[in-house]
């Protein structure tokens, strides 16, 4: 995390009730019981990133979930010396759902393009909550499986030729 980032406790500019509303509207948390969502919203913070700050760096261990409440951030992927900008995230976009569950290395770099504020939930706080409320795991796995299926359906309907040419390199739901 950049030294120019600032953490604010829930309850300042964007607080607990906002975080709870956001969390309840996100597909990842849609099946999570309300009492657990309340705990997760309470543990979330508003984090401010300045232009150029990195939220997540490709190859580094992803340690948090972010929901952008304002601002803009770019998603890029680097292959050797070539960096490709893939997408722009804006208010209402999120990233890091898999980081909460897996905590694996990030495939992308996400960098703030301008001052950006994000509701942030760290993996450590999330994991402690899941240990206390183990009924969360099946709900999250269901949401994750639905997300993968939905993504694959959209890709197949939009790019059927690419899907066929990828052969063994595709077909997540065939796993």
mmCIF file of C-alpha atoms in Angstrom:
data_model
loop_
_atom_site.group_PDB
_atom_site.id
_atom_site.type_symbol
_atom_site.label_atom_id
_atom_site.label_comp_id
_atom_site.label_asym_id
_atom_site.label_seq_id
_atom_site.Cartn_x
_atom_site.Cartn_y
_atom_site.Cartn_z
ATOM 1 C CA UNK A 1 0.000 0.000 0.000
ATOM 2 C CA UNK A 2 1.249 3.446 -0.838
ATOM 3 C CA UNK A 3 2.287 5.772 1.944
ATOM 4 C CA UNK A 4 0.032 8.422 0.457
ATOM 5 C CA UNK A 5 -3.086 6.390 1.138
ATOM 6 C CA UNK A 6 -5.258 7.323 4.020
ATOM 7 C CA UNK A 7 -7.466 5.014 6.055
ATOM 8 C CA UNK A 8 -10.572 6.333 7.687
ATOM 9 C CA UNK A 9 -12.741 4.384 10.056
ATOM 10 C CA UNK A 10 -16.237 3.538 8.902
ATOM 11 C CA UNK A 11 -18.472 6.379 9.941
ATOM 12 C CA UNK A 12 -16.653 9.324 8.360
ATOM 13 C CA UNK A 13 -17.268 10.305 4.725
ATOM 14 C CA UNK A 14 -18.700 6.913 3.845
ATOM 15 C CA UNK A 15 -19.654 4.900 6.853
ATOM 16 C CA UNK A 16 -21.173 1.777 8.241
ATOM 17 C CA UNK A 17 -24.708 2.120 6.853
ATOM 18 C CA UNK A 18 -23.357 2.986 3.395
ATOM 19 C CA UNK A 19 -20.986 0.011 3.530
ATOM 20 C CA UNK A 20 -23.799 -2.299 4.616
ATOM 21 C CA UNK A 21 -26.014 -1.114 1.734
ATOM 22 C CA UNK A 22 -23.125 -1.594 -0.715
ATOM 23 C CA UNK A 23 -22.308 -5.042 0.605
ATOM 24 C CA UNK A 24 -25.922 -6.230 0.464
ATOM 25 C CA UNK A 25 -26.167 -5.132 -3.183
ATOM 26 C CA UNK A 26 -23.015 -6.938 -4.324
ATOM 27 C CA UNK A 27 -23.498 -10.442 -5.799
ATOM 28 C CA UNK A 28 -20.511 -11.771 -3.813
ATOM 29 C CA UNK A 29 -22.264 -11.027 -0.506
ATOM 30 C CA UNK A 30 -25.877 -11.489 -1.634
ATOM 31 C CA UNK A 31 -26.219 -14.905 0.046
ATOM 32 C CA UNK A 32 -24.322 -13.945 3.189
ATOM 33 C CA UNK A 33 -26.621 -13.651 6.240
ATOM 34 C CA UNK A 34 -27.470 -10.101 7.280
ATOM 35 C CA UNK A 35 -25.814 -10.392 10.703
ATOM 36 C CA UNK A 36 -22.512 -11.366 9.048
ATOM 37 C CA UNK A 37 -22.806 -8.567 6.469
ATOM 38 C CA UNK A 38 -23.217 -6.158 9.376
ATOM 39 C CA UNK A 39 -19.950 -7.375 10.881
ATOM 40 C CA UNK A 40 -18.142 -7.134 7.526
ATOM 41 C CA UNK A 41 -19.499 -3.620 6.937
ATOM 42 C CA UNK A 42 -18.354 -2.609 10.416
ATOM 43 C CA UNK A 43 -14.847 -3.926 9.688
ATOM 44 C CA UNK A 44 -14.618 -2.096 6.346
ATOM 45 C CA UNK A 45 -12.874 1.250 6.017
ATOM 46 C CA UNK A 46 -12.897 4.098 3.511
ATOM 47 C CA UNK A 47 -9.465 4.330 1.932
ATOM 48 C CA UNK A 48 -8.336 7.244 -0.229
ATOM 49 C CA UNK A 49 -5.817 6.752 -3.046
ATOM 50 C CA UNK A 50 -4.110 9.616 -4.848
ATOM 51 C CA UNK A 51 -3.510 9.594 -8.612
ATOM 52 C CA UNK A 52 -0.770 7.061 -9.335
ATOM 53 C CA UNK A 53 -1.229 5.053 -6.127
ATOM 54 C CA UNK A 54 -1.417 1.303 -6.643
ATOM 55 C CA UNK A 55 -4.352 -0.568 -5.093
ATOM 56 C CA UNK A 56 -3.098 -3.957 -6.265
ATOM 57 C CA UNK A 57 0.162 -4.802 -8.041
ATOM 58 C CA UNK A 58 0.486 -7.683 -10.520
ATOM 59 C CA UNK A 59 2.283 -10.636 -8.944
ATOM 60 C CA UNK A 60 1.907 -9.405 -5.381
ATOM 61 C CA UNK A 61 -0.294 -11.104 -2.842
ATOM 62 C CA UNK A 62 -3.794 -9.620 -3.042
ATOM 63 C CA UNK A 63 -4.909 -8.768 0.478
ATOM 64 C CA UNK A 64 -8.157 -6.808 0.207
ATOM 65 C CA UNK A 65 -11.492 -6.288 -1.457
ATOM 66 C CA UNK A 66 -12.184 -2.798 -2.835
ATOM 67 C CA UNK A 67 -15.421 -1.143 -3.869
ATOM 68 C CA UNK A 68 -14.896 2.234 -5.528
ATOM 69 C CA UNK A 69 -17.182 4.863 -4.000
ATOM 70 C CA UNK A 70 -15.694 7.664 -6.128
ATOM 71 C CA UNK A 71 -12.841 8.218 -8.530
ATOM 72 C CA UNK A 72 -11.350 6.149 -11.311
ATOM 73 C CA UNK A 73 -8.666 3.446 -11.539
ATOM 74 C CA UNK A 74 -7.005 1.618 -14.437
ATOM 75 C CA UNK A 75 -6.487 -2.132 -14.654
ATOM 76 C CA UNK A 76 -3.382 -3.226 -16.542
ATOM 77 C CA UNK A 77 -1.490 -6.418 -17.251
ATOM 78 C CA UNK A 78 2.222 -6.582 -17.967
ATOM 79 C CA UNK A 79 3.872 -9.239 -20.112
ATOM 80 C CA UNK A 80 7.612 -8.665 -19.976
ATOM 81 C CA UNK A 81 8.198 -5.034 -20.942
ATOM 82 C CA UNK A 82 4.765 -4.577 -22.506
ATOM 83 C CA UNK A 83 1.986 -3.228 -20.295
ATOM 84 C CA UNK A 84 -1.546 -3.420 -21.634
ATOM 85 C CA UNK A 85 -4.326 -1.301 -20.172
ATOM 86 C CA UNK A 86 -7.347 -3.565 -19.974
ATOM 87 C CA UNK A 87 -10.112 -1.680 -18.271
ATOM 88 C CA UNK A 88 -11.103 1.398 -16.305
ATOM 89 C CA UNK A 89 -12.869 0.975 -12.985
ATOM 90 C CA UNK A 90 -15.265 3.677 -11.813
ATOM 91 C CA UNK A 91 -17.617 4.387 -8.932
ATOM 92 C CA UNK A 92 -19.640 1.243 -8.296
ATOM 93 C CA UNK A 93 -16.990 -1.169 -9.561
ATOM 94 C CA UNK A 94 -15.252 -3.621 -7.262
ATOM 95 C CA UNK A 95 -12.232 -5.893 -7.251
ATOM 96 C CA UNK A 96 -10.628 -8.382 -4.928
ATOM 97 C CA UNK A 97 -13.454 -10.846 -4.277
ATOM 98 C CA UNK A 98 -11.080 -13.721 -4.936
ATOM 99 C CA UNK A 99 -8.460 -12.049 -2.758
ATOM 100 C CA UNK A 100 -10.798 -12.438 0.212
ATOM 101 C CA UNK A 101 -11.285 -16.131 -0.484
ATOM 102 C CA UNK A 102 -7.939 -17.224 -1.939
ATOM 103 C CA UNK A 103 -5.448 -14.487 -1.163
ATOM 104 C CA UNK A 104 -3.484 -15.446 -4.270
ATOM 105 C CA UNK A 105 -1.117 -13.313 -6.320
ATOM 106 C CA UNK A 106 -2.820 -10.654 -8.380
ATOM 107 C CA UNK A 107 -2.949 -11.130 -12.155
ATOM 108 C CA UNK A 108 -3.314 -7.368 -12.702
ATOM 109 C CA UNK A 109 -2.143 -3.990 -11.489
ATOM 110 C CA UNK A 110 -4.829 -1.521 -10.471
ATOM 111 C CA UNK A 111 -3.709 2.106 -10.233
ATOM 112 C CA UNK A 112 -5.765 5.177 -9.288
ATOM 113 C CA UNK A 113 -6.089 7.629 -12.206
ATOM 114 C CA UNK A 114 -7.306 10.399 -9.915
ATOM 115 C CA UNK A 115 -8.190 10.717 -6.250
ATOM 116 C CA UNK A 116 -10.178 7.567 -5.603
ATOM 117 C CA UNK A 117 -12.016 6.455 -2.491
ATOM 118 C CA UNK A 118 -12.768 2.794 -1.910
ATOM 119 C CA UNK A 119 -14.616 0.817 0.719
ATOM 120 C CA UNK A 120 -11.896 -1.610 1.732
ATOM 121 C CA UNK A 121 -12.175 -4.939 3.522
ATOM 122 C CA UNK A 122 -8.903 -6.707 4.256
ATOM 123 C CA UNK A 123 -8.507 -10.442 3.863
ATOM 124 C CA UNK A 124 -7.346 -10.743 7.470
ATOM 125 C CA UNK A 125 -10.567 -9.184 8.825
ATOM 126 C CA UNK A 126 -12.639 -11.222 6.394
ATOM 127 C CA UNK A 127 -10.957 -14.504 7.373
ATOM 128 C CA UNK A 128 -11.455 -13.839 11.091
ATOM 129 C CA UNK A 129 -15.148 -13.186 10.422
ATOM 130 C CA UNK A 130 -15.486 -16.397 8.405
ATOM 131 C CA UNK A 131 -13.882 -18.366 11.253
ATOM 132 C CA UNK A 132 -16.497 -16.947 13.616
ATOM 133 C CA UNK A 133 -19.392 -17.468 11.173
ATOM 134 C CA UNK A 134 -18.544 -20.628 9.155
ATOM 135 C CA UNK A 135 -21.965 -20.584 7.438
ATOM 136 C CA UNK A 136 -20.532 -17.829 5.232
ATOM 137 C CA UNK A 137 -18.318 -20.179 3.216
ATOM 138 C CA UNK A 138 -21.090 -22.067 1.349
ATOM 139 C CA UNK A 139 -22.809 -18.754 0.560
ATOM 140 C CA UNK A 140 -19.599 -17.307 -0.875
ATOM 141 C CA UNK A 141 -18.807 -20.450 -2.876
ATOM 142 C CA UNK A 142 -22.311 -20.374 -4.345
ATOM 143 C CA UNK A 143 -21.916 -16.714 -5.299
ATOM 144 C CA UNK A 144 -18.475 -17.386 -6.781
ATOM 145 C CA UNK A 145 -19.726 -20.358 -8.827
ATOM 146 C CA UNK A 146 -22.640 -18.272 -10.127
ATOM 147 C CA UNK A 147 -20.219 -15.497 -11.088
ATOM 148 C CA UNK A 148 -17.971 -17.911 -13.027
ATOM 149 C CA UNK A 149 -20.961 -19.458 -14.814
ATOM 150 C CA UNK A 150 -22.363 -16.030 -15.705
ATOM 151 C CA UNK A 151 -19.003 -14.817 -16.990
ATOM 152 C CA UNK A 152 -18.534 -17.919 -19.131
ATOM 153 C CA UNK A 153 -22.082 -17.645 -20.535
ATOM 154 C CA UNK A 154 -21.483 -13.997 -21.484
ATOM 155 C CA UNK A 155 -18.130 -14.780 -23.102
ATOM 156 C CA UNK A 156 -19.568 -17.732 -25.039
ATOM 157 C CA UNK A 157 -22.531 -15.732 -26.352
ATOM 158 C CA UNK A 158 -20.343 -12.752 -27.381
ATOM 159 C CA UNK A 159 -17.306 -14.656 -28.719
ATOM 160 C CA UNK A 160 -18.334 -18.144 -29.855
ATOM 161 C CA UNK A 161 -15.508 -18.442 -32.424
ATOM 162 C CA UNK A 162 -12.837 -17.494 -29.879
ATOM 163 C CA UNK A 163 -14.383 -19.902 -27.410
ATOM 164 C CA UNK A 164 -14.088 -22.749 -29.929
ATOM 165 C CA UNK A 165 -10.513 -21.838 -30.892
ATOM 166 C CA UNK A 166 -9.358 -21.789 -27.257
ATOM 167 C CA UNK A 167 -10.225 -25.470 -26.880
ATOM 168 C CA UNK A 168 -8.621 -26.876 -23.763
ATOM 169 C CA UNK A 169 -7.676 -23.408 -22.521
ATOM 170 C CA UNK A 170 -11.269 -22.547 -21.785
ATOM 171 C CA UNK A 171 -14.403 -24.041 -20.339
ATOM 172 C CA UNK A 172 -14.239 -23.119 -16.667
ATOM 173 C CA UNK A 173 -17.583 -24.748 -15.986
ATOM 174 C CA UNK A 174 -16.219 -28.000 -17.437
ATOM 175 C CA UNK A 175 -13.804 -28.121 -14.490
#
